[in-house]
XYZ file of C-alpha atoms in Angstrom:
388
model
C 105.651 168.855 317.207
C 104.225 166.435 314.794
C 102.357 167.340 311.743
C 98.718 167.059 312.235
C 97.085 164.559 310.214
C 93.952 165.514 307.939
C 90.869 163.985 309.254
C 88.878 161.468 307.030
C 86.476 164.337 306.433
C 89.162 166.617 305.044
C 90.559 163.605 302.789
C 87.295 162.618 301.382
C 86.548 166.152 300.633
C 89.926 166.690 298.658
C 89.271 163.646 296.833
C 85.931 164.873 295.986
C 87.054 168.134 294.854
C 89.530 166.718 292.412
C 86.977 164.245 290.912
C 84.674 167.528 290.580
C 87.226 169.533 289.221
C 89.673 167.800 286.957
C 92.657 169.398 285.510
C 92.196 169.288 281.896
C 94.875 170.050 278.972
C 93.514 171.332 275.235
C 96.384 170.554 272.748
C 95.355 172.371 269.676
C 97.217 172.182 266.405
C 97.300 175.066 264.038
C 94.877 174.957 260.934
C 94.453 177.445 258.197
C 91.115 178.990 259.079
C 91.390 179.052 263.054
C 88.434 176.810 263.018
C 90.571 174.287 265.494
C 91.369 177.174 267.981
C 87.815 178.521 267.739
C 86.239 175.200 268.595
C 88.720 174.728 271.389
C 87.895 177.969 273.117
C 84.153 177.326 272.920
C 84.530 174.003 274.612
C 87.120 175.232 277.009
C 84.590 178.040 278.369
C 81.756 175.704 278.452
C 83.633 173.141 280.911
C 85.517 175.995 282.821
C 83.122 176.245 285.745
C 83.653 172.473 286.390
C 87.343 172.042 285.658
C 90.879 173.577 285.574
C 91.657 174.310 282.335
C 95.023 175.101 280.437
C 95.462 175.332 276.421
C 98.758 174.563 274.319
C 98.172 176.286 270.972
C 100.399 175.249 267.934
C 102.918 177.498 266.534
C 100.989 180.506 264.477
C 97.729 179.396 265.589
C 94.929 181.854 264.762
C 94.301 184.288 267.883
C 91.126 183.461 269.830
C 89.623 184.696 273.026
C 90.096 181.914 275.846
C 88.851 184.284 278.364
C 90.853 184.085 281.579
C 92.150 180.507 280.484
C 95.643 180.304 280.535
C 97.106 179.625 276.937
C 100.764 178.642 275.855
C 102.410 178.224 272.436
C 104.300 174.916 272.085
C 106.578 173.401 270.081
C 105.877 172.439 266.380
C 104.288 169.307 265.975
C 107.178 167.648 264.427
C 108.644 164.299 265.181
C 111.718 165.442 266.495
C 109.980 167.743 268.972
C 108.258 164.417 270.627
C 110.633 164.100 273.477
C 110.263 167.885 274.584
C 106.437 167.642 274.236
C 106.418 164.478 276.267
C 108.528 166.056 279.201
C 105.873 169.222 279.103
C 103.182 166.854 279.028
C 104.669 164.747 282.103
C 105.135 167.965 284.102
C 101.679 168.942 283.436
C 100.019 165.597 284.082
C 96.636 166.550 283.426
C 93.474 164.127 284.194
C 92.042 164.729 280.825
C 94.009 165.541 277.484
C 91.900 167.069 274.678
C 93.533 166.624 271.307
C 92.457 168.911 268.389
C 93.909 168.303 264.926
C 95.530 165.079 263.566
C 99.352 166.096 264.191
C 98.399 167.102 267.675
C 96.474 163.807 267.996
C 99.270 161.694 266.547
C 101.728 163.030 269.093
C 99.458 163.280 271.816
C 97.937 159.381 271.741
C 101.683 157.948 271.562
C 102.803 160.049 274.756
C 99.751 160.319 276.888
C 99.413 157.115 278.724
C 103.343 157.189 279.478
C 102.856 160.688 280.763
C 100.373 159.300 283.246
C 97.129 161.059 281.733
C 94.023 159.247 282.521
C 91.614 160.014 279.725
C 92.103 161.040 276.104
C 89.667 162.625 273.863
C 90.074 163.313 270.182
C 88.163 166.177 268.804
C 87.510 164.915 264.944
C 87.549 168.481 263.104
C 90.026 167.437 260.329
C 88.862 166.768 256.603
C 91.490 164.794 255.456
C 89.157 161.848 254.998
C 86.848 163.738 252.752
C 90.003 165.962 250.976
C 92.642 163.579 249.967
C 92.039 161.362 246.892
C 95.554 159.930 245.985
C 96.264 156.389 246.968
C 99.309 157.286 248.852
C 97.303 159.956 251.014
C 94.281 157.806 251.429
C 96.462 154.848 252.845
C 98.540 157.553 255.014
C 95.149 158.920 256.268
C 93.818 155.398 257.140
C 96.660 154.279 259.249
C 97.159 157.460 261.056
C 93.218 158.011 262.181
C 93.198 154.461 262.841
C 96.088 154.669 265.277
C 94.417 157.822 266.854
C 91.001 156.272 267.236
C 91.923 153.206 268.504
C 93.864 154.900 271.824
C 91.715 157.576 272.492
C 88.878 157.103 275.160
C 86.284 159.498 273.349
C 85.738 160.901 269.904
C 84.066 164.056 269.508
C 82.552 165.049 266.230
C 80.706 168.553 265.009
C 78.766 166.694 262.221
C 77.284 162.977 261.528
C 79.060 162.594 258.451
C 82.365 162.032 260.293
C 80.896 159.765 262.604
C 79.678 157.449 259.814
C 83.067 157.526 258.186
C 84.641 156.147 261.323
C 81.902 153.857 262.204
C 81.998 152.225 258.630
C 85.679 151.481 259.485
C 85.085 150.222 262.708
C 87.611 152.226 264.462
C 86.066 152.710 267.381
C 82.826 151.653 269.592
C 79.585 153.561 268.686
C 79.068 154.300 272.630
C 82.597 156.322 272.307
C 81.014 158.714 270.009
C 79.720 162.511 271.020
C 78.053 164.439 268.738
C 78.883 168.480 269.490
C 77.889 170.789 266.664
C 79.879 174.034 266.560
C 78.803 176.848 268.421
C 76.984 180.525 267.487
C 77.870 183.233 269.775
C 74.925 185.955 269.376
C 77.477 188.609 270.645
C 79.272 188.279 267.542
C 76.602 189.680 265.596
C 77.283 193.463 264.606
C 74.709 196.108 265.788
C 72.154 197.560 263.172
C 73.969 200.823 263.081
C 77.301 199.350 262.241
C 78.382 200.974 258.768
C 78.578 198.834 255.666
C 81.487 196.868 255.105
C 80.772 196.744 251.282
C 83.098 198.955 249.186
C 81.181 201.953 247.991
C 80.342 202.623 244.052
C 78.647 205.907 243.854
C 78.582 205.802 240.164
C 76.227 202.469 240.416
C 72.701 202.469 241.837
C 72.249 200.205 244.892
C 71.354 196.585 244.131
C 67.976 195.357 244.902
C 69.400 192.519 246.471
C 72.949 192.368 248.211
C 74.121 188.426 247.986
C 77.119 187.494 249.780
C 79.434 184.372 250.339
C 81.712 184.895 253.392
C 84.337 181.942 254.022
C 87.506 180.498 252.674
C 88.558 179.947 248.986
C 89.335 176.222 249.153
C 88.282 173.263 247.110
C 85.482 171.748 249.309
C 83.724 175.518 248.917
C 83.305 175.015 245.224
C 82.693 178.667 244.545
C 83.218 177.974 240.614
C 79.567 176.352 241.076
C 78.421 179.778 242.598
C 80.057 182.156 240.020
C 78.232 179.820 237.357
C 74.825 180.046 239.077
C 75.314 183.467 239.239
C 75.959 183.806 235.276
C 72.447 182.470 235.095
C 70.963 185.083 237.495
C 72.471 188.062 235.829
C 70.876 186.872 232.464
C 67.448 187.331 234.061
C 68.616 191.346 234.839
C 67.439 191.434 238.323
C 69.153 194.220 239.708
C 71.148 191.897 242.357
C 74.732 191.805 243.348
C 76.988 188.816 244.657
C 80.019 189.820 246.760
C 82.247 187.026 247.301
C 84.384 187.749 250.582
C 87.436 185.633 251.820
C 90.761 184.430 250.981
C 92.405 181.022 249.976
C 94.352 178.938 247.433
C 91.616 179.151 244.890
C 91.694 182.870 244.675
C 93.319 183.396 241.081
C 91.334 180.533 239.769
C 87.985 182.375 241.007
C 89.178 185.700 239.455
C 89.933 183.889 236.178
C 86.535 182.276 236.119
C 85.042 185.544 236.952
C 86.495 187.310 233.979
C 85.824 184.658 231.554
C 82.186 184.437 232.643
C 82.007 188.524 232.121
C 80.084 188.818 235.344
C 78.913 192.675 235.660
C 77.416 192.533 239.099
C 79.606 190.517 241.058
C 82.976 191.132 242.813
C 85.547 189.227 244.582
C 87.243 190.925 247.692
C 89.601 190.410 250.669
C 87.628 190.770 253.776
C 88.660 194.035 255.905
C 86.089 193.340 258.520
C 84.791 190.207 260.587
C 83.164 187.859 258.234
C 79.957 188.320 259.954
C 79.733 191.931 259.344
C 79.386 191.213 255.820
C 76.588 188.748 256.221
C 74.858 191.080 258.437
C 74.624 193.657 255.828
C 73.696 191.050 252.897
C 70.034 190.438 252.042
C 70.652 186.940 251.077
C 73.734 184.685 251.717
C 74.844 181.773 249.310
C 77.119 178.777 249.531
C 77.883 175.983 247.233
C 80.070 174.121 249.480
C 80.791 170.401 248.608
C 81.158 169.232 252.146
C 81.450 170.856 255.634
C 82.499 169.803 259.085
C 79.385 171.512 260.367
C 79.730 175.236 258.555
C 79.411 178.221 260.440
C 78.064 180.392 257.230
C 74.566 179.069 257.932
C 74.763 179.890 261.561
C 75.877 183.391 260.936
C 72.957 183.777 258.563
C 70.335 182.443 260.809
C 72.236 184.490 263.752
C 71.876 187.796 261.723
C 68.297 186.911 260.551
C 69.139 186.456 256.853
C 67.944 183.909 254.419
C 70.325 181.549 252.784
C 70.435 179.021 249.388
C 73.031 176.275 250.350
C 73.515 172.884 248.834
C 72.581 169.873 251.059
C 75.971 168.722 251.851
C 77.300 166.820 254.657
C 77.903 169.505 257.696
C 75.341 171.948 256.191
C 72.311 169.570 257.290
C 73.266 169.597 260.907
C 72.661 173.498 261.158
C 70.590 173.817 258.321
C 68.143 170.946 258.278
C 64.673 171.877 259.328
C 65.707 175.423 260.125
C 63.247 176.862 257.798
C 65.907 179.589 257.384
C 66.602 178.933 253.686
C 66.622 176.622 250.877
C 68.677 173.732 250.213
C 69.288 172.599 246.710
C 70.722 169.186 245.490
C 74.308 168.795 245.757
C 76.245 170.089 242.273
C 73.082 171.159 240.724
C 74.328 174.596 239.363
C 70.912 175.337 237.469
C 68.621 174.610 240.910
C 71.080 176.991 242.987
C 70.426 179.588 240.316
C 66.806 179.129 240.291
C 66.788 179.336 244.302
C 68.907 182.501 244.128
C 66.430 183.964 241.604
C 63.400 183.200 243.309
C 64.712 184.904 246.630
C 65.923 187.699 244.854
C 62.529 188.391 243.485
C 60.453 188.010 246.591
C 61.533 190.361 249.516
C 58.805 188.982 251.554
C 59.883 185.275 251.539
C 63.293 186.405 252.250
C 61.782 187.976 255.688
C 60.075 185.078 256.576
C 63.112 182.760 255.976
C 65.315 185.175 258.093
C 62.900 185.163 260.843
C 62.778 181.527 260.905
C 66.472 181.126 260.912
C 66.622 183.472 263.727
C 64.479 181.454 266.054
C 66.378 178.270 264.854
C 69.787 179.508 266.031
C 68.965 179.144 269.664
C 69.709 175.523 269.584
C 73.409 176.472 268.542
C 73.903 179.386 271.182
C 76.219 179.045 274.099
C 73.476 177.759 276.856
C 72.798 175.005 274.373
C 76.714 174.169 273.598
C 77.026 173.943 277.560
C 74.064 171.707 277.878
C 75.510 169.113 275.116
C 79.392 169.653 276.236
C 78.572 169.138 279.922
C 77.492 165.401 280.036
C 80.465 164.477 278.139
C 82.759 165.902 280.575
C 80.947 163.954 283.318
C 81.425 160.759 281.238
C 85.098 161.448 281.216
C 85.472 162.358 284.826
C 83.385 158.959 285.880
C 83.948 156.852 282.951
C 81.270 154.632 281.100
C 79.885 155.233 277.656
C 79.670 158.858 276.059
C 75.960 160.345 276.470
């Protein structure tokens, strides 16, 4: 008996379903603090109703909740692995390839078209263009990023600073950029009855104001500025306490500076709980980051209803500007940071007002708002044309 031929209606429906639900592969490089995987998980979940999604994670990528989306750990992103990665990509043959991380993108853009991938999107979360200053590394970054951006169909940036950097170099048409800030999940906020994560000190009276920094100890955090600002605060004898929570390559330097400044009401600790637990238990959040590709710390502060003091650095503006949730000081102005901290430590009413304003502002970064921004981007990849 001859095999029945599908009707024209069935063929059209099948094609429509293929267009409506494209196959998408996220290729996510490992990074030091799990930001790449977290961003990938947020975007994948936002697109999950409209696409068939799978994820390749780099070796030793930080654990992240991708829900029901299948994930696999692939070979390290090294040159000698390109042949095997190309073979895997050719077998997967997604309609859309999402690349997160410079190494992943460097390999991905070179093999995507040969593997039959129709559209390639690069999510620019790397801070190489800010961080590296030696001539050799600057030249390397220029060539690598130039190659990546010339070969992809879209570029997603979490903050305008990256877009400015790329536009200045004319690496990609302006219409192919999409600004998609990082998401804040309100479910991550611990309930009010959660025990305090701070070490107990029965021999000391409770502080009048608990000030917290929670994040990486790296060069861009410029925690030396925060410690120097806190030395001025301690001179005012306000009864406040600063806790710096995190890990990173600058930890030994921070402890040395802490000792040199002889700070009495400040400690530096490693996290034993999620960082947002420390933010939720604080009275005031402080950060002195030199730059950020959209910082999560102001989002955590606003989500927990806590006021913040931060420098007006790139990447912080997009989450904190016009939020009413805190005070932004000039970049690198240590006395201004100290004055802002001291003013809020002494004014609980203003802290409460700023915390309430921040809590109302955070809605624009919550999942519904993130999905609202992300879905037009997916549609532009499916049908072609400029990014929205």
